[in-house]
mmCIF file of C-alpha atoms in Angstrom:
data_model
loop_
_atom_site.group_PDB
_atom_site.id
_atom_site.type_symbol
_atom_site.label_atom_id
_atom_site.label_comp_id
_atom_site.label_asym_id
_atom_site.label_seq_id
_atom_site.Cartn_x
_atom_site.Cartn_y
_atom_site.Cartn_z
ATOM 1 C CA MET A 1 -52.110 -39.236 -72.875
ATOM 2 C CA GLN A 2 -53.733 -35.984 -72.105
ATOM 3 C CA GLN A 3 -51.707 -32.938 -71.128
ATOM 4 C CA LYS A 4 -53.151 -30.970 -68.247
ATOM 5 C CA THR A 5 -53.106 -27.231 -68.554
ATOM 6 C CA ARG A 6 -52.540 -25.047 -65.470
ATOM 7 C CA PRO A 7 -55.251 -22.584 -64.757
ATOM 8 C CA PRO A 8 -54.216 -18.918 -65.188
ATOM 9 C CA THR A 9 -52.624 -17.467 -62.074
ATOM 10 C CA ASP A 10 -54.078 -14.371 -60.556
ATOM 11 C CA LYS A 11 -51.514 -11.623 -61.135
ATOM 12 C CA LYS A 12 -52.294 -9.961 -57.803
ATOM 13 C CA GLU A 13 -51.179 -13.038 -55.871
ATOM 14 C CA ASN A 14 -47.541 -12.466 -56.996
ATOM 15 C CA GLU A 15 -47.431 -8.790 -56.212
ATOM 16 C CA ILE A 16 -44.989 -7.618 -53.542
ATOM 17 C CA TRP A 17 -45.650 -4.341 -51.777
ATOM 18 C CA THR A 18 -43.112 -2.056 -50.169
ATOM 19 C CA THR A 19 -43.308 1.393 -48.609
ATOM 20 C CA PHE A 20 -41.233 4.518 -49.172
ATOM 21 C CA THR A 21 -41.297 7.717 -47.172
ATOM 22 C CA TYR A 22 -41.998 10.409 -49.723
ATOM 23 C CA HIS A 23 -39.917 13.529 -49.160
ATOM 24 C CA SER A 24 -38.625 14.581 -52.590
ATOM 25 C CA PRO A 25 -39.141 13.932 -56.338
ATOM 26 C CA LYS A 26 -35.955 11.842 -56.301
ATOM 27 C CA ILE A 27 -37.817 9.065 -54.514
ATOM 28 C CA ARG A 28 -40.301 8.967 -57.405
ATOM 29 C CA ALA A 29 -37.413 8.512 -59.866
ATOM 30 C CA VAL A 30 -36.119 5.590 -57.805
ATOM 31 C CA THR A 31 -39.491 3.884 -57.654
ATOM 32 C CA ASN A 32 -39.867 4.102 -61.453
ATOM 33 C CA ILE A 33 -37.188 1.417 -61.687
ATOM 34 C CA PHE A 34 -39.689 -1.096 -60.324
ATOM 35 C CA ARG A 35 -42.560 -0.015 -62.615
ATOM 36 C CA ASN A 36 -42.488 -3.129 -64.819
ATOM 37 C CA THR A 37 -41.883 -5.595 -62.013
ATOM 38 C CA ASN A 38 -44.184 -7.294 -59.547
ATOM 39 C CA ILE A 39 -42.948 -4.962 -56.797
ATOM 40 C CA LYS A 40 -45.520 -2.298 -56.009
ATOM 41 C CA ILE A 41 -44.679 0.947 -54.231
ATOM 42 C CA ALA A 42 -46.753 2.726 -51.621
ATOM 43 C CA PHE A 43 -45.878 6.077 -50.078
ATOM 44 C CA LYS A 44 -46.248 7.393 -46.560
ATOM 45 C CA THR A 45 -45.791 10.911 -45.368
ATOM 46 C CA ALA A 46 -42.848 11.868 -43.169
ATOM 47 C CA GLU A 47 -44.808 14.481 -41.251
ATOM 48 C CA THR A 48 -47.814 12.957 -39.572
ATOM 49 C CA THR A 49 -50.291 14.929 -37.520
ATOM 50 C CA GLN A 50 -48.973 13.277 -34.373
ATOM 51 C CA LYS A 51 -45.417 14.410 -35.119
ATOM 52 C CA ILE A 52 -46.515 17.947 -35.894
ATOM 53 C CA ILE A 53 -48.470 18.506 -32.680
ATOM 54 C CA LYS A 54 -46.041 16.598 -30.428
ATOM 55 C CA PRO A 55 -43.732 19.028 -28.569
ATOM 56 C CA HIS A 56 -40.049 18.645 -29.404
ATOM 57 C CA ARG A 57 -37.784 17.694 -26.527
ATOM 58 C CA GLN A 58 -34.569 19.608 -26.211
ATOM 59 C CA ASN A 59 -31.565 17.669 -24.973
ATOM 60 C CA PRO A 60 -28.941 20.245 -24.056
ATOM 61 C CA THR A 61 -25.534 18.880 -23.142
ATOM 62 C CA SER A 62 -25.263 18.568 -19.383
ATOM 63 C CA ALA A 63 -22.608 20.664 -17.699
ATOM 64 C CA TYR A 64 -21.171 17.425 -16.343
ATOM 65 C CA GLU A 65 -20.521 16.145 -19.877
ATOM 66 C CA LYS A 66 -18.266 19.113 -20.753
ATOM 67 C CA SER A 67 -14.518 19.590 -20.428
ATOM 68 C CA GLY A 68 -12.805 22.512 -18.753
ATOM 69 C CA ILE A 69 -12.002 23.896 -15.298
ATOM 70 C CA TYR A 70 -14.002 22.649 -12.342
ATOM 71 C CA LYS A 71 -14.087 22.881 -8.582
ATOM 72 C CA LEU A 72 -14.883 20.215 -5.992
ATOM 73 C CA THR A 73 -16.216 21.491 -2.690
ATOM 74 C CA CYS A 74 -15.644 19.754 0.641
ATOM 75 C CA LYS A 75 -19.004 19.312 2.370
ATOM 76 C CA THR A 76 -17.455 19.749 5.822
ATOM 77 C CA CYS A 77 -15.217 22.834 5.567
ATOM 78 C CA LYS A 78 -16.759 24.268 2.364
ATOM 79 C CA LYS A 79 -13.316 24.890 0.845
ATOM 80 C CA ALA A 80 -12.717 23.832 -2.734
ATOM 81 C CA TYR A 81 -10.288 21.988 -4.981
ATOM 82 C CA VAL A 82 -9.700 23.331 -8.496
ATOM 83 C CA GLY A 83 -8.976 20.908 -11.324
ATOM 84 C CA GLN A 84 -8.998 20.551 -15.088
ATOM 85 C CA THR A 85 -10.109 17.830 -17.459
ATOM 86 C CA SER A 86 -10.031 17.352 -21.220
ATOM 87 C CA ARG A 87 -12.645 14.598 -20.992
ATOM 88 C CA ASN A 88 -15.758 15.430 -18.984
ATOM 89 C CA LEU A 89 -16.594 16.294 -15.393
ATOM 90 C CA ARG A 90 -18.509 13.088 -14.780
ATOM 91 C CA ALA A 91 -15.466 10.892 -15.454
ATOM 92 C CA ARG A 92 -13.228 13.139 -13.340
ATOM 93 C CA HIS A 93 -15.618 13.036 -10.376
ATOM 94 C CA GLN A 94 -15.690 9.251 -10.565
ATOM 95 C CA GLU A 95 -11.870 9.204 -10.396
ATOM 96 C CA HIS A 96 -11.747 11.431 -7.305
ATOM 97 C CA THR A 97 -14.405 9.293 -5.619
ATOM 98 C CA ARG A 98 -12.499 6.104 -6.452
ATOM 99 C CA TYR A 99 -9.312 7.550 -4.926
ATOM 100 C CA ILE A 100 -11.176 8.303 -1.692
ATOM 101 C CA LYS A 101 -12.858 4.905 -1.485
ATOM 102 C CA ASN A 102 -9.544 3.127 -2.140
ATOM 103 C CA ASN A 103 -7.726 5.268 0.451
ATOM 104 C CA ASP A 104 -5.505 6.533 -2.346
ATOM 105 C CA PRO A 105 -4.361 10.168 -1.808
ATOM 106 C CA ARG A 106 -3.490 10.603 -5.472
ATOM 107 C CA SER A 107 -5.297 13.931 -5.788
ATOM 108 C CA ALA A 108 -5.186 16.887 -3.397
ATOM 109 C CA TYR A 109 -8.959 16.577 -2.957
ATOM 110 C CA ALA A 110 -8.724 12.915 -1.930
ATOM 111 C CA LEU A 111 -5.817 13.747 0.383
ATOM 112 C CA HIS A 112 -7.900 16.481 2.030
ATOM 113 C CA ILE A 113 -10.891 14.205 2.595
ATOM 114 C CA LEU A 114 -8.790 11.294 3.908
ATOM 115 C CA ASN A 115 -6.459 13.274 6.182
ATOM 116 C CA ASN A 116 -9.183 15.396 7.767
ATOM 117 C CA LYS A 117 -11.939 12.742 7.741
ATOM 118 C CA HIS A 118 -14.213 15.230 5.994
ATOM 119 C CA GLU A 119 -17.291 14.427 3.940
ATOM 120 C CA TYR A 120 -17.458 14.289 0.162
ATOM 121 C CA GLY A 121 -20.688 14.271 -1.803
ATOM 122 C CA THR A 122 -22.335 13.452 -5.077
ATOM 123 C CA MET A 123 -21.423 15.191 -8.287
ATOM 124 C CA GLU A 124 -24.529 17.384 -8.120
ATOM 125 C CA GLU A 125 -23.742 18.407 -4.528
ATOM 126 C CA THR A 126 -20.050 19.224 -4.800
ATOM 127 C CA MET A 127 -18.942 19.691 -8.426
ATOM 128 C CA THR A 128 -19.185 22.935 -10.398
ATOM 129 C CA LEU A 129 -18.017 23.759 -13.916
ATOM 130 C CA LEU A 130 -16.083 27.025 -13.584
ATOM 131 C CA LYS A 131 -15.241 27.476 -17.269
ATOM 132 C CA LYS A 132 -15.871 25.328 -20.322
ATOM 133 C CA ILE A 133 -12.670 24.879 -22.364
ATOM 134 C CA ASP A 134 -12.298 22.764 -25.498
ATOM 135 C CA LYS A 135 -8.749 23.778 -26.440
ATOM 136 C CA GLN A 136 -6.379 21.598 -24.419
ATOM 137 C CA SER A 137 -3.506 24.103 -24.419
ATOM 138 C CA LEU A 138 -5.659 26.556 -22.438
ATOM 139 C CA LEU A 139 -6.513 24.143 -19.627
ATOM 140 C CA LEU A 140 -3.359 24.532 -17.534
ATOM 141 C CA PRO A 141 -3.012 28.343 -17.639
ATOM 142 C CA THR A 142 -6.713 28.803 -16.865
ATOM 143 C CA GLU A 143 -6.553 26.273 -14.029
ATOM 144 C CA GLN A 144 -3.622 28.162 -12.472
ATOM 145 C CA LEU A 145 -5.522 31.428 -12.779
ATOM 146 C CA TYR A 146 -8.443 30.000 -10.798
ATOM 147 C CA ILE A 147 -6.107 28.433 -8.231
ATOM 148 C CA GLN A 148 -4.368 31.757 -7.619
ATOM 149 C CA THR A 149 -7.681 33.638 -7.432
ATOM 150 C CA MET A 150 -9.333 31.214 -5.015
ATOM 151 C CA HIS A 151 -6.172 31.023 -2.918
ATOM 152 C CA GLY A 152 -6.248 34.819 -2.597
ATOM 153 C CA ASN A 153 -9.910 34.615 -1.501
ATOM 154 C CA ASN A 154 -9.111 31.898 1.080
ATOM 155 C CA GLU A 155 -11.401 29.433 -0.719
ATOM 156 C CA LEU A 156 -8.825 26.752 -1.542
ATOM 157 C CA ILE A 157 -8.245 23.557 0.448
ATOM 158 C CA PRO A 158 -4.852 23.670 2.250
ATOM 159 C CA GLU A 159 -3.577 20.637 0.322
ATOM 160 C CA GLN A 160 -3.713 22.609 -2.935
ATOM 161 C CA ILE A 161 -2.248 25.887 -1.726
ATOM 162 C CA PRO A 162 0.746 26.613 -3.985
ATOM 163 C CA LYS A 163 4.108 26.018 -2.297
ATOM 164 C CA TYR A 164 6.728 27.340 -4.644
ATOM 165 C CA SER A 165 9.608 27.958 -2.165
ATOM 166 C CA GLY A 166 10.274 31.427 -3.508
ATOM 167 C CA VAL A 167 9.964 30.462 -7.202
ATOM 168 C CA ASP A 168 7.824 32.773 -9.318
ATOM 169 C CA SER A 169 4.454 31.078 -9.866
ATOM 170 C CA ARG A 170 4.631 31.941 -13.585
ATOM 171 C CA VAL A 171 7.785 29.843 -13.860
ATOM 172 C CA VAL A 172 5.969 26.922 -12.218
ATOM 173 C CA VAL A 173 3.096 27.248 -14.705
ATOM 174 C CA TRP A 174 5.582 27.348 -17.603
ATOM 175 C CA ILE A 175 7.374 24.210 -16.387
ATOM 176 C CA ARG A 176 4.098 22.355 -15.899
ATOM 177 C CA GLU A 177 3.032 23.323 -19.405
ATOM 178 C CA PHE A 178 6.350 21.937 -20.668
ATOM 179 C CA LEU A 179 5.831 18.575 -18.928
ATOM 180 C CA LEU A 180 2.095 17.907 -19.133
ATOM 181 C CA GLY A 181 -0.072 16.916 -22.073
ATOM 182 C CA ARG A 182 2.693 15.171 -24.035
ATOM 183 C CA THR A 183 2.122 12.181 -26.295
ATOM 184 C CA GLN A 184 4.402 9.708 -28.012
ATOM 185 C CA ARG A 185 4.163 7.214 -30.871
ATOM 186 C CA VAL A 186 6.393 4.545 -32.414
ATOM 187 C CA ARG A 187 7.369 4.112 -36.061
ATOM 188 C CA VAL A 188 8.192 0.603 -37.322
ATOM 189 C CA GLY A 189 9.093 0.635 -40.975
ATOM 190 C CA GLY A 190 6.472 2.787 -42.616
ATOM 191 C CA GLN A 191 3.820 2.241 -39.948
ATOM 192 C CA LEU A 192 3.010 4.650 -37.123
ATOM 193 C CA SER A 193 1.381 3.511 -33.905
ATOM 194 C CA ALA A 194 -1.476 5.348 -32.250
ATOM 195 C CA GLU A 195 -0.541 8.158 -29.883
ATOM 196 C CA VAL A 196 -0.418 7.464 -26.144
ATOM 197 C CA ARG A 197 -0.109 9.934 -23.304
ATOM 198 C CA VAL A 198 3.266 10.274 -21.561
ATOM 199 C CA MET A 199 2.512 10.002 -17.852
ATOM 200 C CA SER A 200 6.017 10.634 -16.456
ATOM 201 C CA GLY A 201 9.530 11.689 -17.362
ATOM 202 C CA VAL A 202 10.935 14.591 -19.381
ATOM 203 C CA PRO A 203 11.826 14.824 -23.087
ATOM 204 C CA GLN A 204 15.265 13.362 -23.747
ATOM 205 C CA GLY A 205 17.917 15.770 -24.957
ATOM 206 C CA SER A 206 16.265 18.824 -23.421
ATOM 207 C CA VAL A 207 18.216 21.419 -21.438
ATOM 208 C CA LEU A 208 15.449 21.677 -18.854
ATOM 209 C CA GLY A 209 15.358 17.913 -18.170
ATOM 210 C CA PRO A 210 18.610 17.602 -16.128
ATOM 211 C CA LEU A 211 17.830 20.825 -14.272
ATOM 212 C CA LEU A 212 14.408 19.542 -13.248
ATOM 213 C CA PHE A 213 15.923 16.234 -12.130
ATOM 214 C CA LEU A 214 18.423 18.024 -9.892
ATOM 215 C CA ALA A 215 15.608 20.090 -8.405
ATOM 216 C CA TYR A 216 13.588 16.901 -7.846
ATOM 217 C CA VAL A 217 16.342 15.097 -5.906
ATOM 218 C CA ASN A 218 17.672 18.206 -4.167
ATOM 219 C CA ASP A 219 16.133 17.288 -0.785
ATOM 220 C CA ILE A 220 17.563 13.775 -0.675
ATOM 221 C CA TRP A 221 20.092 14.857 1.989
ATOM 222 C CA ARG A 222 17.513 16.055 4.529
ATOM 223 C CA ASN A 223 17.551 14.311 7.939
ATOM 224 C CA MET A 224 20.810 12.583 7.027
ATOM 225 C CA GLU A 225 23.614 12.422 9.585
ATOM 226 C CA SER A 226 26.005 10.787 7.151
ATOM 227 C CA THR A 227 27.589 12.628 4.233
ATOM 228 C CA ILE A 228 25.897 12.248 0.858
ATOM 229 C CA ARG A 229 27.280 13.339 -2.516
ATOM 230 C CA LEU A 230 25.356 13.602 -5.772
ATOM 231 C CA PHE A 231 26.561 13.502 -9.358
ATOM 232 C CA ALA A 232 23.734 13.540 -11.913
ATOM 233 C CA ASP A 233 21.671 10.410 -11.114
ATOM 234 C CA ASP A 234 24.468 8.774 -9.081
ATOM 235 C CA SER A 235 24.884 9.227 -5.339
ATOM 236 C CA VAL A 236 27.274 8.090 -2.629
ATOM 237 C CA ILE A 237 26.694 8.075 1.109
ATOM 238 C CA TYR A 238 29.511 7.546 3.589
ATOM 239 C CA LYS A 239 30.481 8.015 7.247
ATOM 240 C CA LYS A 240 33.546 7.566 9.369
ATOM 241 C CA ILE A 241 32.983 4.504 11.553
ATOM 242 C CA ILE A 242 34.580 4.566 14.981
ATOM 243 C CA ASN A 243 32.137 2.515 17.044
ATOM 244 C CA ASN A 244 28.857 0.611 16.790
ATOM 245 C CA ALA A 245 26.841 3.817 17.156
ATOM 246 C CA ASP A 246 28.344 5.088 13.903
ATOM 247 C CA LYS A 247 27.316 1.860 12.180
ATOM 248 C CA GLU A 248 23.725 2.320 13.383
ATOM 249 C CA ILE A 249 23.673 5.921 12.144
ATOM 250 C CA LEU A 250 24.848 4.878 8.681
ATOM 251 C CA GLN A 251 22.262 2.092 8.544
ATOM 252 C CA LYS A 252 19.476 4.478 9.576
ATOM 253 C CA ASP A 253 20.541 6.909 6.862
ATOM 254 C CA LEU A 254 20.413 4.107 4.296
ATOM 255 C CA ASP A 255 16.905 3.292 5.518
ATOM 256 C CA ARG A 256 15.923 6.946 5.176
ATOM 257 C CA LEU A 257 17.306 6.946 1.637
ATOM 258 C CA GLY A 258 15.092 3.975 0.783
ATOM 259 C CA GLU A 259 12.055 5.698 2.329
ATOM 260 C CA TRP A 260 12.787 8.860 0.352
ATOM 261 C CA ALA A 261 12.867 6.830 -2.870
ATOM 262 C CA VAL A 262 9.456 5.303 -2.101
ATOM 263 C CA VAL A 263 7.842 8.651 -1.217
ATOM 264 C CA ASN A 264 9.245 10.327 -4.327
ATOM 265 C CA GLU A 265 8.457 7.349 -6.561
ATOM 266 C CA MET A 266 12.090 6.806 -7.491
ATOM 267 C CA LYS A 267 13.618 3.361 -7.966
ATOM 268 C CA ILE A 268 17.031 2.357 -6.649
ATOM 269 C CA ASN A 269 18.766 -0.093 -8.951
ATOM 270 C CA PRO A 270 20.206 -2.845 -6.686
ATOM 271 C CA SER A 271 22.464 -4.160 -9.470
ATOM 272 C CA LYS A 272 24.359 -0.847 -9.470
ATOM 273 C CA VAL A 273 24.731 -0.556 -5.690
ATOM 274 C CA ARG A 274 28.262 -1.069 -4.369
ATOM 275 C CA GLN A 275 29.652 -0.930 -0.844
ATOM 276 C CA PHE A 276 33.226 -0.705 0.295
ATOM 277 C CA ALA A 277 35.237 0.095 3.403
ATOM 278 C CA SER A 278 38.632 1.728 3.687
ATOM 279 C CA ARG A 279 40.939 2.140 6.611
ATOM 280 C CA LYS A 280 43.960 4.235 7.355
ATOM 281 C CA LEU A 281 47.224 2.297 7.294
ATOM 282 C CA GLY A 282 49.971 2.770 9.849
#
């Protein structure tokens, strides 16, 4: 039996080539690791002639991608709405446009467009960055400064004109600063949840909270013919009933109370509602 011998293999057939971009002597030290292997190293330059002569494009951040104070101009009356955003102007413009298209007067700008049947435009046509602000705590005071200035120059839409009922505007700004921009998180054991924005309500245990609630519900009695009494978040409405007309008046006042709750986004708890009648004996 004869043993066959394999012919010698060409060494070059087993070579594997790879490429490194040469930019420092450290790359040479790395490639030395593969010196005694079948992996061969080739180098290519990082700066080619094409890259050197090609003009560099500058990509400055668009004004619409910044946060800060902005104004939205009505295309019909040319008056403006002043707003603030901690995100970017593009996202805020999309929100205002969505409110208008959905017939949702959630912002003063949307309310102005819907009530007056005025025209709104694209972001490039109507939106202007008044001041770039990155620090969130400066957004509200700066926004109020622009609102006051533009109101004094008769440039503000009527729906955003401050109506403070004799209250110093600085107090209003202070209260808004107290309420807005709050976050909350939950601790379970040793774990903390991510922060979420608080969209409504006041901090529990604060002195200002009950005072603000009383101010919020202070107009609940308007247009009422019956007598209404308030104690904290409880209320009672009553009327002396002599004839059917008095019954109708009381029912209309109850209806008005329900309408007030809807307009002011307050909920009446039906499980806590009680009714009773009393009569004079003798």
